[in-house]
Amino acid sequence: MSDIDRINKLMTDALASKGALEADVGAEATRRMLGNVKARMQAAAPAGTYTIPALDDWEPFDQGIDRRVLHQDQGDGIETVLYRLVPGARFVSHPHTQQETCWVVKGEILVGDGHAVHAGDFHVAEPGYDHPEIVARSEALLLIRSQINVGPLTPR
């Protein structure tokens, strides 16, 4: 086992049971090590930056679609959002006044009449056009940067 593997195992054990780490390296080393880890976890982001924690705080957006707003710029009316879709979930056709970019992180979507966009693909919708319907062929995760969207796109 390499030193890195041993440290990772010790840290994993420490998080599960403080006693396992103390027995291996001693109480004082355990206190310092866990203190250093805690300080790094709580350290402020560098000036001019911020981090959105990887929390599970999704909100319902539309039928079969949840979203997690990562950033909104009210000044330019642009937002960056993660969308999580179940198979068969759909965004209806909708107009764009600004460019929309979409990176398919996971899964596969169909755009319009069968244009498949797969995990890893990057899709762009230009302003001035109606975006064709989007349908999730599988469970999908999309990272979309577009005009701020305040609610469901499907007709009610």
PDB file of C-alpha atoms in Angstrom:
ATOM      1  CA  MET A   1       0.000   0.000   0.000  1.00  0.00           C
ATOM      2  CA  SER A   2       1.445   3.421  -1.004  1.00  0.00           C
ATOM      3  CA  ASP A   3       1.755   6.308   1.455  1.00  0.00           C
ATOM      4  CA  ILE A   4      -1.108   8.141  -0.296  1.00  0.00           C
ATOM      5  CA  ASP A   5      -3.322   5.051  -0.091  1.00  0.00           C
ATOM      6  CA  ARG A   6      -2.432   4.656   3.594  1.00  0.00           C
ATOM      7  CA  ILE A   7      -3.255   8.325   4.328  1.00  0.00           C
ATOM      8  CA  ASN A   8      -6.553   8.047   2.420  1.00  0.00           C
ATOM      9  CA  LYS A   9      -7.435   4.928   4.393  1.00  0.00           C
ATOM     10  CA  LEU A  10      -6.495   6.624   7.668  1.00  0.00           C
ATOM     11  CA  MET A  11      -8.622   9.677   6.816  1.00  0.00           C
ATOM     12  CA  THR A  12     -11.559   7.495   5.802  1.00  0.00           C
ATOM     13  CA  ASP A  13     -11.246   5.550   9.041  1.00  0.00           C
ATOM     14  CA  ALA A  14     -10.933   8.805  10.986  1.00  0.00           C
ATOM     15  CA  LEU A  15     -14.144  10.142   9.555  1.00  0.00           C
ATOM     16  CA  ALA A  16     -15.886   6.860  10.390  1.00  0.00           C
ATOM     17  CA  SER A  17     -14.238   6.352  13.766  1.00  0.00           C
ATOM     18  CA  LYS A  18     -11.819   8.754  15.422  1.00  0.00           C
ATOM     19  CA  GLY A  19     -10.447   5.898  17.528  1.00  0.00           C
ATOM     20  CA  ALA A  20      -9.066   4.020  14.501  1.00  0.00           C
ATOM     21  CA  LEU A  21      -6.827   6.957  13.580  1.00  0.00           C
ATOM     22  CA  GLU A  22      -5.682   7.585  17.152  1.00  0.00           C
ATOM     23  CA  ALA A  23      -4.670   3.943  17.555  1.00  0.00           C
ATOM     24  CA  ASP A  24      -2.512   4.147  14.401  1.00  0.00           C
ATOM     25  CA  VAL A  25      -0.817   7.556  14.713  1.00  0.00           C
ATOM     26  CA  GLY A  26      -1.572   8.824  18.207  1.00  0.00           C
ATOM     27  CA  ALA A  27      -4.008  11.313  19.741  1.00  0.00           C
ATOM     28  CA  GLU A  28      -1.942  14.469  19.113  1.00  0.00           C
ATOM     29  CA  ALA A  29      -1.267  13.641  15.453  1.00  0.00           C
ATOM     30  CA  THR A  30      -4.937  12.798  15.024  1.00  0.00           C
ATOM     31  CA  ARG A  31      -5.993  16.133  16.520  1.00  0.00           C
ATOM     32  CA  ARG A  32      -3.605  18.088  14.251  1.00  0.00           C
ATOM     33  CA  MET A  33      -4.529  16.107  11.124  1.00  0.00           C
ATOM     34  CA  LEU A  34      -8.278  16.451  11.637  1.00  0.00           C
ATOM     35  CA  GLY A  35      -7.817  20.138  12.512  1.00  0.00           C
ATOM     36  CA  ASN A  36      -5.922  20.717   9.248  1.00  0.00           C
ATOM     37  CA  VAL A  37      -8.591  18.912   7.238  1.00  0.00           C
ATOM     38  CA  LYS A  38     -11.355  20.920   8.935  1.00  0.00           C
ATOM     39  CA  ALA A  39      -9.514  24.221   8.328  1.00  0.00           C
ATOM     40  CA  ARG A  40      -9.107  23.432   4.617  1.00  0.00           C
ATOM     41  CA  MET A  41     -12.777  22.490   4.328  1.00  0.00           C
ATOM     42  CA  GLN A  42     -13.793  25.809   5.919  1.00  0.00           C
ATOM     43  CA  ALA A  43     -11.216  28.026   4.189  1.00  0.00           C
ATOM     44  CA  ALA A  44     -12.645  30.986   2.318  1.00  0.00           C
ATOM     45  CA  ALA A  45     -12.467  31.002  -1.463  1.00  0.00           C
ATOM     46  CA  PRO A  46      -9.763  33.257  -2.951  1.00  0.00           C
ATOM     47  CA  ALA A  47     -10.706  36.913  -3.483  1.00  0.00           C
ATOM     48  CA  GLY A  48     -12.972  37.431  -6.475  1.00  0.00           C
ATOM     49  CA  THR A  49     -14.215  33.821  -6.492  1.00  0.00           C
ATOM     50  CA  TYR A  50     -16.852  31.728  -4.794  1.00  0.00           C
ATOM     51  CA  THR A  51     -17.798  28.073  -4.722  1.00  0.00           C
ATOM     52  CA  ILE A  52     -21.245  26.499  -4.900  1.00  0.00           C
ATOM     53  CA  PRO A  53     -21.137  23.460  -2.577  1.00  0.00           C
ATOM     54  CA  ALA A  54     -22.149  20.068  -3.977  1.00  0.00           C
ATOM     55  CA  LEU A  55     -25.376  19.864  -2.013  1.00  0.00           C
ATOM     56  CA  ASP A  56     -28.497  17.973  -2.948  1.00  0.00           C
ATOM     57  CA  ASP A  57     -30.767  21.041  -3.035  1.00  0.00           C
ATOM     58  CA  TRP A  58     -32.712  20.466  -6.240  1.00  0.00           C
ATOM     59  CA  GLU A  59     -36.039  22.224  -6.816  1.00  0.00           C
ATOM     60  CA  PRO A  60     -38.939  21.002  -8.946  1.00  0.00           C
ATOM     61  CA  PHE A  61     -39.047  22.838 -12.273  1.00  0.00           C
ATOM     62  CA  ASP A  62     -41.494  20.980 -14.474  1.00  0.00           C
ATOM     63  CA  GLN A  63     -42.971  17.490 -14.839  1.00  0.00           C
ATOM     64  CA  GLY A  64     -40.024  15.084 -14.621  1.00  0.00           C
ATOM     65  CA  ILE A  65     -37.502  17.934 -14.400  1.00  0.00           C
ATOM     66  CA  ASP A  66     -35.669  19.252 -11.340  1.00  0.00           C
ATOM     67  CA  ARG A  67     -33.183  22.087 -11.407  1.00  0.00           C
ATOM     68  CA  ARG A  68     -30.367  23.530  -9.359  1.00  0.00           C
ATOM     69  CA  VAL A  69     -29.616  27.186 -10.042  1.00  0.00           C
ATOM     70  CA  LEU A  70     -25.860  27.659  -9.793  1.00  0.00           C
ATOM     71  CA  HIS A  71     -25.592  31.329 -10.767  1.00  0.00           C
ATOM     72  CA  GLN A  72     -27.816  34.181 -11.904  1.00  0.00           C
ATOM     73  CA  ASP A  73     -26.616  37.511 -13.256  1.00  0.00           C
ATOM     74  CA  GLN A  74     -29.595  39.845 -13.078  1.00  0.00           C
ATOM     75  CA  GLY A  75     -27.616  42.522 -14.945  1.00  0.00           C
ATOM     76  CA  ASP A  76     -27.321  40.565 -18.178  1.00  0.00           C
ATOM     77  CA  GLY A  77     -30.291  38.260 -17.549  1.00  0.00           C
ATOM     78  CA  ILE A  78     -28.190  35.064 -17.801  1.00  0.00           C
ATOM     79  CA  GLU A  79     -28.219  32.049 -15.509  1.00  0.00           C
ATOM     80  CA  THR A  80     -26.280  28.810 -15.223  1.00  0.00           C
ATOM     81  CA  VAL A  81     -28.432  25.873 -14.142  1.00  0.00           C
ATOM     82  CA  LEU A  82     -28.173  22.114 -13.768  1.00  0.00           C
ATOM     83  CA  TYR A  83     -31.293  20.307 -14.983  1.00  0.00           C
ATOM     84  CA  ARG A  84     -32.013  16.706 -14.006  1.00  0.00           C
ATOM     85  CA  LEU A  85     -34.509  14.931 -16.296  1.00  0.00           C
ATOM     86  CA  VAL A  86     -36.211  11.556 -16.003  1.00  0.00           C
ATOM     87  CA  PRO A  87     -36.682   9.504 -19.194  1.00  0.00           C
ATOM     88  CA  GLY A  88     -39.461  11.047 -21.294  1.00  0.00           C
ATOM     89  CA  ALA A  89     -39.286  14.483 -19.619  1.00  0.00           C
ATOM     90  CA  ARG A  90     -39.515  17.311 -22.113  1.00  0.00           C
ATOM     91  CA  PHE A  91     -38.945  20.994 -22.629  1.00  0.00           C
ATOM     92  CA  VAL A  92     -41.479  22.286 -25.164  1.00  0.00           C
ATOM     93  CA  SER A  93     -40.387  24.470 -28.063  1.00  0.00           C
ATOM     94  CA  HIS A  94     -39.549  27.947 -26.776  1.00  0.00           C
ATOM     95  CA  PRO A  95     -38.070  31.198 -28.137  1.00  0.00           C
ATOM     96  CA  HIS A  96     -34.609  32.504 -27.329  1.00  0.00           C
ATOM     97  CA  THR A  97     -33.740  36.172 -27.053  1.00  0.00           C
ATOM     98  CA  GLN A  98     -30.177  35.268 -26.007  1.00  0.00           C
ATOM     99  CA  GLN A  99     -27.832  32.427 -26.877  1.00  0.00           C
ATOM    100  CA  GLU A 100     -28.303  29.225 -24.891  1.00  0.00           C
ATOM    101  CA  THR A 101     -25.513  26.703 -24.403  1.00  0.00           C
ATOM    102  CA  CYS A 102     -26.101  23.181 -23.117  1.00  0.00           C
ATOM    103  CA  TRP A 103     -23.545  20.577 -22.107  1.00  0.00           C
ATOM    104  CA  VAL A 104     -25.026  17.111 -21.683  1.00  0.00           C
ATOM    105  CA  VAL A 105     -23.248  15.851 -18.583  1.00  0.00           C
ATOM    106  CA  LYS A 106     -25.107  12.524 -18.440  1.00  0.00           C
ATOM    107  CA  GLY A 107     -27.623  10.680 -20.583  1.00  0.00           C
ATOM    108  CA  GLU A 108     -29.071  11.495 -23.972  1.00  0.00           C
ATOM    109  CA  ILE A 109     -31.633  14.004 -25.247  1.00  0.00           C
ATOM    110  CA  LEU A 110     -33.415  14.400 -28.550  1.00  0.00           C
ATOM    111  CA  VAL A 111     -33.713  17.886 -30.002  1.00  0.00           C
ATOM    112  CA  GLY A 112     -36.452  18.472 -32.552  1.00  0.00           C
ATOM    113  CA  ASP A 113     -37.196  15.602 -34.931  1.00  0.00           C
ATOM    114  CA  GLY A 114     -34.663  13.097 -33.610  1.00  0.00           C
ATOM    115  CA  HIS A 115     -31.347  15.001 -33.402  1.00  0.00           C
ATOM    116  CA  ALA A 116     -29.567  13.018 -30.652  1.00  0.00           C
ATOM    117  CA  VAL A 117     -27.287  14.848 -28.226  1.00  0.00           C
ATOM    118  CA  HIS A 118     -25.228  12.511 -26.024  1.00  0.00           C
ATOM    119  CA  ALA A 119     -23.252  12.786 -22.797  1.00  0.00           C
ATOM    120  CA  GLY A 120     -20.239  14.994 -23.450  1.00  0.00           C
ATOM    121  CA  ASP A 121     -21.868  16.796 -26.402  1.00  0.00           C
ATOM    122  CA  PHE A 122     -22.273  20.585 -26.398  1.00  0.00           C
ATOM    123  CA  HIS A 123     -25.450  22.044 -27.940  1.00  0.00           C
ATOM    124  CA  VAL A 124     -26.049  25.719 -28.821  1.00  0.00           C
ATOM    125  CA  ALA A 125     -29.340  27.503 -29.538  1.00  0.00           C
ATOM    126  CA  GLU A 126     -28.918  30.896 -31.199  1.00  0.00           C
ATOM    127  CA  PRO A 127     -31.015  33.965 -30.303  1.00  0.00           C
ATOM    128  CA  GLY A 128     -33.905  34.826 -32.564  1.00  0.00           C
ATOM    129  CA  TYR A 129     -34.948  31.207 -33.141  1.00  0.00           C
ATOM    130  CA  ASP A 130     -37.495  28.962 -31.494  1.00  0.00           C
ATOM    131  CA  HIS A 131     -35.682  26.111 -29.813  1.00  0.00           C
ATOM    132  CA  PRO A 132     -37.239  22.794 -30.892  1.00  0.00           C
ATOM    133  CA  GLU A 133     -38.702  20.484 -28.268  1.00  0.00           C
ATOM    134  CA  ILE A 134     -36.177  18.602 -26.125  1.00  0.00           C
ATOM    135  CA  VAL A 135     -36.989  15.084 -24.884  1.00  0.00           C
ATOM    136  CA  ALA A 136     -34.866  13.004 -22.480  1.00  0.00           C
ATOM    137  CA  ARG A 137     -34.276   9.549 -23.970  1.00  0.00           C
ATOM    138  CA  SER A 138     -32.712   8.414 -20.706  1.00  0.00           C
ATOM    139  CA  GLU A 139     -32.081   9.920 -17.301  1.00  0.00           C
ATOM    140  CA  ALA A 140     -30.176  13.089 -18.181  1.00  0.00           C
ATOM    141  CA  LEU A 141     -28.176  15.820 -16.490  1.00  0.00           C
ATOM    142  CA  LEU A 142     -27.791  19.079 -18.437  1.00  0.00           C
ATOM    143  CA  LEU A 143     -25.678  22.129 -17.628  1.00  0.00           C
ATOM    144  CA  ILE A 144     -27.417  25.051 -19.334  1.00  0.00           C
ATOM    145  CA  ARG A 145     -26.394  28.696 -19.569  1.00  0.00           C
ATOM    146  CA  SER A 146     -29.236  30.822 -20.907  1.00  0.00           C
ATOM    147  CA  GLN A 147     -31.621  33.663 -20.268  1.00  0.00           C
ATOM    148  CA  ILE A 148     -33.087  33.555 -16.766  1.00  0.00           C
ATOM    149  CA  ASN A 149     -35.965  31.105 -16.685  1.00  0.00           C
ATOM    150  CA  VAL A 150     -38.564  31.654 -13.992  1.00  0.00           C
ATOM    151  CA  GLY A 151     -40.799  28.637 -14.466  1.00  0.00           C
ATOM    152  CA  PRO A 152     -41.958  25.624 -16.400  1.00  0.00           C
ATOM    153  CA  LEU A 153     -41.981  25.765 -20.179  1.00  0.00           C
ATOM    154  CA  THR A 154     -44.694  23.177 -20.765  1.00  0.00           C
ATOM    155  CA  PRO A 155     -48.212  24.423 -21.437  1.00  0.00           C
ATOM    156  CA  ARG A 156     -50.584  23.950 -18.487  1.00  0.00           C
TER     157      ARG A 156
END
